[in-house]
CSV table of C-alpha atoms and ligand atoms in Angstrom, one decimal:
chain,number,residue,atom,x,y,z
A,1,MET,CA,-55.2,56.5,-63.2
A,2,THR,CA,-58.4,54.5,-62.9
A,3,ASP,CA,-60.5,55.4,-59.9
A,4,LEU,CA,-60.0,52.6,-57.4
A,5,SER,CA,-62.8,52.0,-55.0
A,6,THR,CA,-60.5,52.1,-52.0
A,7,ALA,CA,-58.2,54.8,-53.2
A,8,ALA,CA,-56.9,57.3,-50.6
A,9,THR,CA,-59.5,59.6,-49.1
A,10,PRO,CA,-58.9,62.2,-46.4
A,11,THR,CA,-60.5,59.8,-43.8
A,12,ASP,CA,-58.2,56.9,-44.4
A,13,ASN,CA,-55.2,59.2,-44.6
A,14,PRO,CA,-54.3,59.5,-40.9
A,15,THR,CA,-51.6,61.7,-39.7
A,16,VAL,CA,-48.4,59.7,-40.3
A,17,LEU,CA,-46.0,60.1,-37.4
A,18,THR,CA,-42.6,61.2,-38.6
A,19,VAL,CA,-39.9,59.1,-37.0
A,20,SER,CA,-37.5,57.7,-39.6
A,21,GLY,CA,-35.2,54.8,-39.4
A,22,PRO,CA,-31.5,55.5,-39.6
A,23,ALA,CA,-31.1,55.0,-43.3
A,24,GLU,CA,-30.7,58.4,-44.8
A,25,TYR,CA,-31.1,58.7,-48.6
A,26,PRO,CA,-32.6,61.5,-50.6
A,27,GLY,CA,-36.3,60.9,-51.2
A,28,LEU,CA,-36.8,57.9,-48.9
A,29,ASP,CA,-39.3,59.9,-46.8
A,30,GLU,CA,-41.1,61.6,-49.7
A,31,TRP,CA,-44.0,59.2,-49.3
A,32,ARG,CA,-44.9,60.9,-46.1
A,33,ASN,CA,-46.0,64.0,-48.1
A,34,LEU,CA,-48.3,62.0,-50.4
A,35,PRO,CA,-51.8,60.6,-50.1
A,36,ILE,CA,-51.7,57.2,-48.5
A,37,SER,CA,-54.3,54.6,-47.9
A,38,GLN,CA,-54.7,51.4,-45.8
A,39,GLN,CA,-52.5,52.6,-42.9
A,40,PRO,CA,-53.2,52.1,-39.2
A,41,THR,CA,-53.9,54.8,-36.7
A,42,TRP,CA,-51.5,53.8,-34.0
A,43,ALA,CA,-53.0,54.0,-30.5
A,44,ASP,CA,-49.9,55.1,-28.6
A,45,PRO,CA,-47.3,57.5,-30.0
A,46,ASP,CA,-44.6,56.5,-27.5
A,47,VAL,CA,-44.9,52.9,-28.3
A,48,TYR,CA,-44.8,53.8,-32.0
A,49,ALA,CA,-41.6,55.9,-31.6
A,50,ALA,CA,-39.9,53.2,-29.6
A,51,SER,CA,-40.8,50.5,-32.1
A,52,ILE,CA,-39.6,52.5,-35.1
A,53,LYS,CA,-36.4,53.3,-33.3
A,54,GLU,CA,-35.7,49.7,-32.5
A,55,LEU,CA,-36.6,48.5,-36.1
A,56,GLY,CA,-34.1,51.0,-37.3
A,57,SER,CA,-31.3,49.3,-35.5
A,58,VAL,CA,-32.1,45.6,-35.8
A,59,PRO,CA,-30.1,43.4,-38.3
A,60,PRO,CA,-31.6,43.2,-41.9
A,61,LEU,CA,-33.8,40.1,-42.6
A,62,VAL,CA,-32.3,39.7,-46.1
A,63,PHE,CA,-29.1,40.9,-47.6
A,64,ALA,CA,-28.6,43.2,-50.6
A,65,GLY,CA,-26.6,40.6,-52.4
A,66,GLU,CA,-29.4,38.1,-52.2
A,67,VAL,CA,-31.8,40.7,-53.5
A,68,ASP,CA,-29.5,41.3,-56.5
A,69,VAL,CA,-29.4,37.6,-57.2
A,70,LEU,CA,-33.2,37.5,-57.2
A,71,ARG,CA,-33.3,40.4,-59.7
A,72,GLU,CA,-31.1,38.4,-62.1
A,73,ARG,CA,-33.3,35.3,-61.7
A,74,LEU,CA,-36.4,37.3,-62.4
A,75,ALA,CA,-34.7,38.8,-65.5
A,76,GLN,CA,-34.3,35.3,-66.7
A,77,ALA,CA,-38.0,34.6,-66.2
A,78,ALA,CA,-38.9,37.9,-68.0
A,79,GLN,CA,-37.0,36.5,-71.0
A,80,GLY,CA,-38.8,33.1,-70.9
A,81,LYS,CA,-35.9,31.2,-69.4
A,82,ALA,CA,-37.3,30.6,-66.0
A,83,PHE,CA,-40.7,30.5,-64.2
A,84,LEU,CA,-41.6,32.2,-60.9
A,85,LEU,CA,-43.6,30.2,-58.3
A,86,GLN,CA,-44.8,32.5,-55.5
A,87,GLY,CA,-47.0,31.0,-52.8
A,88,GLY,CA,-48.1,31.2,-49.2
A,89,ASP,CA,-50.8,32.4,-46.9
A,90,CYS,CA,-53.0,35.4,-47.6
A,91,ALA,CA,-52.1,36.6,-44.1
A,92,GLU,CA,-49.5,34.9,-42.0
A,93,THR,CA,-50.2,35.0,-38.3
A,94,PHE,CA,-47.8,35.0,-35.3
A,95,GLU,CA,-49.6,32.0,-33.8
A,96,ALA,CA,-49.3,29.8,-37.0
A,97,ALA,CA,-45.5,30.5,-37.3
A,98,THR,CA,-44.7,27.0,-36.0
A,99,ALA,CA,-42.1,24.6,-37.3
A,100,ASP,CA,-44.8,22.1,-38.6
A,101,ARG,CA,-46.8,24.6,-40.5
A,102,ILE,CA,-43.8,26.5,-42.0
A,103,SER,CA,-42.2,23.3,-43.1
A,104,ALA,CA,-45.4,21.9,-44.6
A,105,ARG,CA,-45.7,25.1,-46.6
A,106,VAL,CA,-42.1,25.1,-47.8
A,107,LYS,CA,-42.4,21.4,-48.7
A,108,THR,CA,-45.5,22.1,-50.7
A,109,ILE,CA,-43.8,24.9,-52.6
A,110,LEU,CA,-40.8,22.6,-53.3
A,111,GLN,CA,-43.1,19.9,-54.5
A,112,MET,CA,-45.0,22.3,-56.8
A,113,ALA,CA,-41.6,23.5,-58.1
A,114,VAL,CA,-40.4,20.0,-58.8
A,115,VAL,CA,-43.6,19.3,-60.7
A,116,LEU,CA,-43.2,22.5,-62.7
A,117,THR,CA,-39.5,22.0,-63.4
A,118,TYR,CA,-39.9,18.5,-64.5
A,119,GLY,CA,-43.1,19.0,-66.5
A,120,ALA,CA,-41.8,22.1,-68.3
A,121,SER,CA,-38.1,21.6,-68.3
A,122,LEU,CA,-37.5,25.1,-67.0
A,123,PRO,CA,-35.8,26.4,-63.9
A,124,VAL,CA,-38.3,27.5,-61.3
A,125,ILE,CA,-37.7,30.5,-59.0
A,126,LYS,CA,-39.1,29.5,-55.6
A,127,MET,CA,-40.6,32.3,-53.5
A,128,GLY,CA,-42.8,32.3,-50.4
A,129,ARG,CA,-45.5,34.8,-49.5
A,130,MET,CA,-43.7,34.2,-46.2
A,131,ALA,CA,-41.6,35.7,-43.4
A,132,GLY,CA,-43.3,39.1,-43.6
A,133,GLN,CA,-46.9,38.7,-45.0
A,134,PHE,CA,-48.5,40.3,-42.0
A,135,ALA,CA,-50.2,43.4,-43.2
A,136,LYS,CA,-53.6,43.3,-44.9
A,137,PRO,CA,-55.5,45.9,-46.9
A,138,ARG,CA,-59.2,46.0,-46.0
A,139,SER,CA,-62.3,47.2,-47.9
A,140,SER,CA,-63.7,48.7,-44.8
A,141,ASN,CA,-62.1,50.4,-41.8
A,142,ASP,CA,-64.6,48.7,-39.4
A,143,GLU,CA,-66.3,45.4,-38.8
A,144,THR,CA,-69.7,44.9,-37.2
A,145,ARG,CA,-70.8,41.7,-35.5
A,146,ASP,CA,-74.1,41.4,-33.7
A,147,GLY,CA,-74.5,45.2,-33.4
A,148,VAL,CA,-70.9,45.8,-32.1
A,149,THR,CA,-68.5,47.8,-34.4
A,150,LEU,CA,-64.8,47.6,-34.0
A,151,PRO,CA,-61.8,48.4,-36.2
A,152,ALA,CA,-61.3,45.8,-39.0
A,153,TYR,CA,-58.5,43.2,-38.6
A,154,ARG,CA,-55.5,44.6,-40.6
A,155,GLY,CA,-53.1,41.7,-40.2
A,156,ASP,CA,-51.1,40.6,-37.1
A,157,ILE,CA,-48.5,43.4,-37.6
A,158,VAL,CA,-51.3,46.0,-36.8
A,159,ASN,CA,-53.9,44.3,-34.6
A,160,GLY,CA,-55.3,41.0,-33.4
A,161,TYR,CA,-58.0,38.9,-35.1
A,162,GLU,CA,-59.9,38.3,-31.9
A,163,PHE,CA,-63.1,40.5,-31.9
A,164,THR,CA,-62.5,42.6,-28.8
A,165,PRO,CA,-61.6,46.3,-28.4
A,166,GLU,CA,-58.3,45.5,-26.8
A,167,SER,CA,-57.2,43.1,-29.6
A,168,ARG,CA,-58.4,45.4,-32.4
A,169,ARG,CA,-56.4,48.4,-31.2
A,170,HIS,CA,-53.6,49.4,-33.6
A,171,ASP,CA,-50.6,48.4,-31.5
A,172,ALA,CA,-47.2,49.6,-33.0
A,173,SER,CA,-45.2,47.1,-30.8
A,174,ARG,CA,-46.7,44.4,-33.1
A,175,MET,CA,-44.2,45.6,-35.8
A,176,LEU,CA,-41.4,44.3,-33.6
A,177,ARG,CA,-43.2,40.9,-33.1
A,178,ALA,CA,-43.7,40.8,-36.9
A,179,TYR,CA,-39.9,41.4,-37.4
A,180,HIS,CA,-39.0,38.6,-34.9
A,181,THR,CA,-41.5,36.2,-36.3
A,182,SER,CA,-40.2,36.9,-39.8
A,183,ALA,CA,-36.7,36.3,-38.6
A,184,SER,CA,-37.5,32.9,-37.1
A,185,THR,CA,-39.6,31.9,-40.1
A,186,LEU,CA,-36.7,32.8,-42.4
A,187,ASN,CA,-34.2,31.0,-40.2
A,188,LEU,CA,-36.2,27.8,-40.6
A,189,ILE,CA,-36.6,28.3,-44.3
A,190,ARG,CA,-32.9,28.8,-44.7
A,191,ALA,CA,-32.2,25.7,-42.6
A,192,PHE,CA,-34.6,23.6,-44.7
A,193,THR,CA,-33.3,24.8,-48.1
A,194,GLN,CA,-29.6,25.0,-47.3
A,195,GLY,CA,-29.3,22.2,-44.8
A,196,GLY,CA,-29.9,19.2,-47.0
A,197,PHE,CA,-33.6,18.8,-46.5
A,198,ALA,CA,-34.4,20.2,-50.0
A,199,ASP,CA,-31.8,17.9,-51.7
A,200,LEU,CA,-33.5,16.8,-54.9
A,201,ARG,CA,-32.4,13.3,-54.1
A,202,ALA,CA,-34.9,13.4,-51.2
A,203,VAL,CA,-37.8,14.3,-53.5
A,204,HIS,CA,-39.9,11.3,-52.1
A,205,THR,CA,-39.6,12.4,-48.5
A,206,TRP,CA,-41.4,15.7,-49.2
A,207,ASN,CA,-44.6,13.7,-49.8
A,208,ARG,CA,-44.4,11.9,-46.5
A,209,GLY,CA,-46.9,12.9,-43.8
A,210,PHE,CA,-49.5,13.9,-46.5
A,211,THR,CA,-52.5,11.6,-46.8
A,212,ALA,CA,-53.0,9.5,-49.9
A,213,ASN,CA,-55.0,11.2,-52.8
A,214,PRO,CA,-54.9,11.5,-56.6
A,215,ALA,CA,-52.4,14.4,-56.7
A,216,HIS,CA,-50.1,12.6,-54.2
A,217,ALA,CA,-50.1,9.4,-56.2
A,218,ARG,CA,-49.2,11.4,-59.3
A,219,TYR,CA,-46.5,13.1,-57.4
A,220,GLU,CA,-45.1,9.7,-56.2
A,221,THR,CA,-44.9,8.5,-59.9
A,222,LEU,CA,-43.0,11.7,-60.9
A,223,ALA,CA,-40.7,11.4,-57.9
A,224,LYS,CA,-39.8,7.9,-59.0
A,225,ASP,CA,-39.0,9.1,-62.5
A,226,ILE,CA,-36.7,11.8,-61.1
A,227,ASP,CA,-35.0,9.2,-58.8
A,228,ARG,CA,-34.4,7.0,-61.8
A,229,ALA,CA,-33.0,9.9,-63.8
A,230,ILE,CA,-30.7,10.9,-60.9
A,231,LYS,CA,-29.5,7.4,-60.4
A,232,PHE,CA,-28.8,7.0,-64.1
A,233,MET,CA,-26.8,10.3,-64.2
A,234,ALA,CA,-25.0,9.3,-61.0
A,235,SER,CA,-23.8,6.0,-62.5
A,236,CYS,CA,-22.6,8.0,-65.4
A,237,GLY,CA,-20.4,9.9,-63.0
A,238,ALA,CA,-22.3,13.2,-62.8
A,239,ASP,CA,-21.7,15.4,-59.7
A,240,PHE,CA,-24.8,16.3,-57.8
A,241,ASP,CA,-23.5,18.8,-55.3
A,242,ALA,CA,-25.7,21.4,-56.9
A,243,LEU,CA,-28.8,19.5,-56.0
A,244,LYS,CA,-28.1,19.8,-52.2
A,245,THR,CA,-29.4,23.3,-51.7
A,246,VAL,CA,-32.3,25.3,-53.1
A,247,GLU,CA,-32.6,29.1,-53.5
A,248,PHE,CA,-35.8,30.3,-51.8
A,249,PHE,CA,-36.8,33.9,-51.6
A,250,ALA,CA,-39.1,35.7,-49.2
A,251,SER,CA,-41.8,38.2,-50.3
A,252,HIS,CA,-44.8,40.1,-49.0
A,253,GLU,CA,-47.0,43.0,-49.8
A,254,ALA,CA,-45.2,46.2,-48.8
A,255,LEU,CA,-48.3,47.7,-47.3
A,256,LEU,CA,-47.3,49.1,-43.9
A,257,LEU,CA,-44.8,51.8,-44.9
A,258,ASP,CA,-43.8,52.6,-41.3
A,259,TYR,CA,-42.3,49.1,-41.1
A,260,GLU,CA,-40.9,49.0,-44.6
A,261,ARG,CA,-39.2,52.4,-44.2
A,262,ALA,CA,-37.7,51.5,-40.8
A,263,LEU,CA,-36.2,48.3,-42.2
A,264,THR,CA,-34.6,50.1,-45.2
A,265,ARG,CA,-30.8,50.1,-45.1
A,266,ILE,CA,-28.1,51.5,-47.2
A,267,ASP,CA,-26.0,48.8,-48.8
A,268,SER,CA,-22.4,49.4,-48.0
A,269,ARG,CA,-21.2,48.0,-51.4
A,270,THR,CA,-23.4,50.2,-53.7
A,271,GLY,CA,-24.5,53.0,-51.4
A,272,LEU,CA,-28.1,52.4,-52.4
A,273,PRO,CA,-31.2,51.7,-50.3
A,274,TYR,CA,-32.6,48.2,-50.0
A,275,ASP,CA,-35.8,47.3,-48.1
A,276,THR,CA,-34.4,44.5,-46.0
A,277,SER,CA,-37.7,43.2,-44.8
A,278,GLY,CA,-37.9,40.7,-47.7
A,279,HIS,CA,-36.3,40.0,-51.1
A,280,PHE,CA,-39.3,40.8,-53.2
A,281,LEU,CA,-42.0,43.3,-52.3
A,282,TRP,CA,-45.3,44.0,-54.1
A,283,ILE,CA,-47.7,46.8,-54.2
A,284,GLY,CA,-51.4,45.7,-53.8
A,285,GLU,CA,-54.3,46.5,-56.1
A,286,ARG,CA,-55.6,49.0,-53.6
A,287,THR,CA,-52.4,51.0,-53.2
A,288,ARG,CA,-51.0,51.2,-56.7
A,289,GLY,CA,-52.1,54.8,-57.2
A,290,LEU,CA,-49.4,56.5,-59.3
A,291,ASP,CA,-48.9,59.6,-57.3
A,292,GLN,CA,-49.5,58.0,-53.9
A,293,ALA,CA,-47.2,56.9,-51.1
A,294,HIS,CA,-46.7,53.2,-51.9
A,295,VAL,CA,-45.6,53.6,-55.5
A,296,ASP,CA,-43.3,56.5,-54.5
A,297,PHE,CA,-41.6,54.6,-51.7
A,298,LEU,CA,-41.0,51.4,-53.6
A,299,SER,CA,-39.7,53.4,-56.6
A,300,ARG,CA,-36.8,54.3,-54.4
A,301,VAL,CA,-35.5,51.0,-53.1
A,302,ARG,CA,-33.4,48.5,-55.1
A,303,ASN,CA,-35.5,45.4,-54.5
A,304,PRO,CA,-37.4,43.8,-57.4
A,305,ILE,CA,-40.9,45.1,-57.2
A,306,GLY,CA,-44.3,43.6,-58.1
A,307,VAL,CA,-47.6,45.4,-58.8
A,308,LYS,CA,-50.9,43.7,-58.7
A,309,LEU,CA,-53.1,44.7,-61.6
A,310,GLY,CA,-56.8,44.2,-61.4
A,311,PRO,CA,-59.5,44.3,-64.1
A,312,THR,CA,-59.8,48.1,-64.0
A,313,THR,CA,-56.2,48.7,-65.0
A,314,SER,CA,-55.8,50.6,-68.2
A,315,ALA,CA,-52.7,50.3,-70.5
A,316,GLU,CA,-51.9,53.9,-69.6
A,317,ASP,CA,-51.8,53.0,-65.9
A,318,ALA,CA,-49.5,50.1,-66.6
A,319,LEU,CA,-47.2,52.3,-68.8
A,320,ALA,CA,-47.1,55.0,-66.2
A,321,LEU,CA,-46.2,52.5,-63.5
A,322,ILE,CA,-43.3,51.2,-65.6
A,323,ASP,CA,-42.0,54.7,-66.1
A,324,LYS,CA,-42.2,55.4,-62.3
A,325,LEU,CA,-41.0,52.0,-61.0
A,326,ASP,CA,-38.6,51.0,-63.7
A,327,PRO,CA,-37.4,54.1,-65.4
A,328,ASN,CA,-34.1,52.5,-66.5
A,329,ARG,CA,-35.9,49.4,-67.9
A,330,GLU,CA,-33.8,47.2,-65.8
A,331,PRO,CA,-34.3,43.5,-66.4
A,332,GLY,CA,-35.9,41.8,-63.4
A,333,ARG,CA,-36.9,45.0,-61.7
A,334,LEU,CA,-40.6,45.0,-62.4
A,335,THR,CA,-43.2,42.2,-62.2
A,336,PHE,CA,-46.8,42.7,-63.2
A,337,ILE,CA,-49.0,40.3,-61.2
A,338,THR,CA,-52.4,40.3,-63.0
A,339,ARG,CA,-55.5,39.3,-61.0
A,340,MET,CA,-58.3,39.9,-63.4
A,341,GLY,CA,-60.8,37.2,-62.6
A,342,ALA,CA,-61.6,34.2,-64.8
A,343,LYS,CA,-64.5,36.2,-66.4
A,344,ASN,CA,-62.3,39.2,-67.4
A,345,ILE,CA,-58.8,37.9,-68.2
A,346,ARG,CA,-59.4,37.0,-71.8
A,347,GLU,CA,-61.0,40.4,-72.5
A,348,LYS,CA,-58.8,42.7,-70.3
A,349,LEU,CA,-55.3,41.3,-70.4
A,350,PRO,CA,-54.6,41.4,-74.2
A,351,ASP,CA,-54.6,45.2,-74.4
A,352,LEU,CA,-52.3,45.6,-71.4
A,353,VAL,CA,-49.8,43.0,-72.7
A,354,GLU,CA,-49.9,44.4,-76.3
A,355,LYS,CA,-49.3,48.1,-75.3
A,356,VAL,CA,-46.7,47.3,-72.7
A,357,THR,CA,-44.8,45.0,-75.2
A,358,SER,CA,-45.0,47.5,-78.0
A,359,SER,CA,-43.7,50.3,-75.7
A,360,GLY,CA,-40.5,48.3,-75.7
A,361,ALA,CA,-40.6,47.6,-71.9
A,362,ARG,CA,-40.0,44.1,-70.8
A,363,VAL,CA,-41.7,43.2,-67.5
A,364,LEU,CA,-42.3,39.8,-66.0
A,365,TRP,CA,-45.9,38.7,-66.3
A,366,VAL,CA,-47.3,36.6,-63.5
A,367,THR,CA,-50.8,35.4,-62.9
A,368,ASP,CA,-52.6,35.6,-59.5
A,369,PRO,CA,-55.7,33.5,-60.2
A,370,MET,CA,-57.0,33.9,-56.7
A,371,HIS,CA,-58.0,37.5,-56.0
A,372,GLY,CA,-60.3,38.1,-59.0
A,373,ASN,CA,-62.2,34.9,-58.1
A,374,THR,CA,-63.3,35.4,-54.5
A,375,VAL,CA,-67.0,34.6,-53.8
A,376,THR,CA,-69.1,33.9,-50.7
A,377,SER,CA,-70.4,30.4,-50.3
A,378,PRO,CA,-74.1,29.8,-49.6
A,379,ASN,CA,-73.2,29.1,-46.0
A,380,GLY,CA,-71.3,32.4,-45.7
A,381,TYR,CA,-67.6,31.7,-46.1
A,382,LYS,CA,-65.2,33.7,-48.3
A,383,THR,CA,-64.1,31.1,-50.8
A,384,ARG,CA,-62.9,30.4,-54.4
A,385,ASN,CA,-63.8,27.7,-56.9
A,386,PHE,CA,-60.9,25.6,-58.0
A,387,ASP,CA,-62.4,25.6,-61.5
A,388,ASP,CA,-62.5,29.4,-61.7
A,389,VAL,CA,-58.9,29.6,-60.4
A,390,MET,CA,-57.8,27.2,-63.1
A,391,ASP,CA,-59.8,28.9,-65.7
A,392,GLU,CA,-58.0,32.2,-65.0
A,393,VAL,CA,-54.7,30.4,-65.3
A,394,ARG,CA,-55.7,28.9,-68.6
A,395,GLY,CA,-56.9,32.4,-69.8
A,396,PHE,CA,-53.5,33.8,-68.8
A,397,PHE,CA,-51.6,31.2,-70.8
A,398,GLU,CA,-54.0,31.7,-73.8
A,399,VAL,CA,-53.5,35.5,-73.9
A,400,HIS,CA,-49.7,35.2,-73.7
A,401,ARG,CA,-49.7,32.6,-76.4
A,402,ASP,CA,-51.8,34.8,-78.7
A,403,GLN,CA,-49.5,37.9,-77.9
A,404,GLY,CA,-46.3,35.9,-78.3
A,405,THR,CA,-45.2,36.9,-74.8
A,406,PHE,CA,-44.1,34.6,-72.0
A,407,PRO,CA,-46.4,33.6,-69.1
A,408,GLY,CA,-43.7,33.9,-66.6
A,409,GLY,CA,-45.1,32.9,-63.2
A,410,LEU,CA,-47.8,31.8,-60.8
A,411,HIS,CA,-48.8,33.6,-57.6
A,412,VAL,CA,-51.1,31.6,-55.3
A,413,GLU,CA,-52.5,31.6,-51.8
A,414,MET,CA,-51.8,28.1,-50.5
A,415,THR,CA,-50.8,26.2,-47.5
A,416,GLY,CA,-49.2,22.8,-46.8
A,417,ASP,CA,-52.0,21.9,-44.4
A,418,ASP,CA,-55.2,19.9,-45.0
A,419,VAL,CA,-57.5,22.9,-44.7
A,420,ALA,CA,-60.9,23.3,-46.4
A,421,GLU,CA,-61.2,26.9,-47.8
A,422,CYS,CA,-61.4,26.7,-51.6
A,423,LEU,CA,-64.2,24.6,-53.2
A,424,GLY,CA,-63.5,21.8,-55.7
A,425,GLY,CA,-60.4,20.0,-56.8
A,426,ALA,CA,-60.0,16.3,-57.8
A,427,ASP,CA,-60.7,15.2,-54.2
A,428,PRO,CA,-63.4,17.8,-53.9
A,429,ILE,CA,-63.9,20.2,-51.0
A,430,ASP,CA,-67.6,21.1,-50.4
A,431,GLN,CA,-69.0,23.9,-48.3
A,432,GLU,CA,-69.8,21.6,-45.4
A,433,ALA,CA,-66.1,21.0,-44.9
A,434,PHE,CA,-65.7,24.7,-44.1
A,435,LEU,CA,-67.4,24.2,-40.8
A,436,THR,CA,-64.4,22.2,-39.4
A,437,GLY,CA,-61.6,22.9,-41.9
A,438,TYR,CA,-61.6,26.6,-42.5
A,439,GLU,CA,-58.7,28.3,-40.8
A,440,SER,CA,-57.7,31.4,-42.8
A,441,VAL,CA,-58.0,34.7,-41.1
A,442,CYS,CA,-58.2,36.4,-44.4
A,443,ASP,CA,-58.6,34.9,-47.9
A,444,PRO,CA,-59.1,31.2,-48.7
A,445,ARG,CA,-56.1,29.2,-49.6
A,446,LEU,CA,-55.5,26.1,-51.8
A,447,ASN,CA,-54.8,23.2,-49.5
A,448,HIS,CA,-51.9,20.8,-50.0
A,449,LYS,CA,-53.7,18.6,-52.5
A,450,GLN,CA,-55.2,21.4,-54.5
A,451,SER,CA,-51.8,23.1,-54.7
A,452,LEU,CA,-50.2,20.0,-56.1
A,453,GLU,CA,-53.1,19.5,-58.5
A,454,MET,CA,-52.7,23.1,-59.7
A,455,ALA,CA,-48.9,22.5,-60.2
A,456,PHE,CA,-49.6,19.6,-62.5
A,457,LEU,CA,-52.1,21.6,-64.5
A,458,VAL,CA,-49.8,24.6,-64.8
A,459,ALA,CA,-46.9,22.4,-65.7
A,460,GLY,CA,-49.0,21.0,-68.6
A,461,ALA,CA,-49.9,24.5,-69.8
A,462,LEU,CA,-46.4,25.7,-69.5
A,463,ALA,CA,-45.0,22.8,-71.4
A,464,HIS,CA,-47.4,23.5,-74.2
A,465,SER,CA,-46.6,27.2,-74.3
A,466,ARG,CA,-43.0,26.6,-75.2
B,1,LIG,C1,-53.3,39.7,-51.5
B,1,LIG,O1,-52.4,39.4,-52.2
B,1,LIG,O2,-53.6,39.1,-50.4
B,1,LIG,C2,-54.2,40.9,-51.9
B,1,LIG,C3,-54.8,41.7,-51.0
B,1,LIG,O3,-54.2,41.1,-53.2
B,1,LIG,P1,-54.7,42.3,-54.1
B,1,LIG,O4,-53.9,43.5,-53.7
B,1,LIG,O5,-54.4,41.8,-55.5
B,1,LIG,O6,-56.2,42.4,-53.8
B,2,LIG,MN1,-55.3,37.6,-50.2
């Protein structure tokens, strides 16, 4: 395994308190014996014990049957018969879990999916980095401002963003708030996508409330085409009941293993463990060590699993991860989310794809064009250039075309709001806009316009790749 800069060290391997959730299944607690990185050091053991106990008895956020459906959908994508669109905040916050913001994000993902479906004539699997994306890996344990050093912000599930000692304490009761915020977010998503709002016949209304700009105008034209096609089919007698609802899946990085373990339940149908905190869980670039806790824990749950693969990943690492996470070579089980950086992708990805493919394994390949392209703007903001992001997407499509493999998905940090966090786009954002429009507490997101623009560009590349 390649040496990762933030791999587990004795100092960031705090004593993990051992209180398990009620789901008993052989091996589910094996991770507690392994090196682990990026975990909190909870301030109060009693609050920790009470929180874990409660999480062990609350209802699941997602159902095993839904998780199984997703695995089948992802298997389709791995075979080139569907495309995965996964998007949302870098870090969700409790404060921003409002109806307006959640619905803007869902609408934007639905709009992007329509653009992709229509442009590439392919079913699109819609998935939010939503309803659970509350834990963040950090490159440093501490943060220093004006000579004051405090613990780094690790996501709302661990501590607060506000730079005070009280807020930065690792407070285990936040796991309960994360659970309840996930539940209300998911409730709204389910209402939107099952309650008629996402009916494809309302494709125009998703654009309402967003200001006029080039990507919106293009979307309006596409929505008119879809309307016309639907009206034509309706006059021919077609039945459109299937358009009324949309499948939408929830995903997050399974970083905080206390939380993931406590929400793991044994499915009464199959007798197997499912992590019911979300449908799809991924392992981050900093925690994908083969013999470490995260890979071990996720190897033991039935959910479809993703792994982020950065530019230092060797083909041997990838093959070992397949053996550990998908020993039975189960279609849809394993997704590799590559995040190489625009500068590296054309050089690094071919060897991985070639060796994985010639091993006979079939994974779903997804591009995350965000995390390998983070830079600091001259005025000091963490940002990304839209052009670099798009260049990585193009590189991803080129490599898969050359290898004869399917570029099966797009993973982006985006929002439905009009923020200014990434530079560029057709209606360009410049660094001055950050002063008033930068809201992210972690990585910079594509705003609504940039997200739509990206969907059009990816739809074009996808249509050509088939
Ligand atoms: C993320 O997805 O926000 C993230 C931290 O990604 P990575 O693990 O790829 O760095
Ligand atoms: Mn991020």
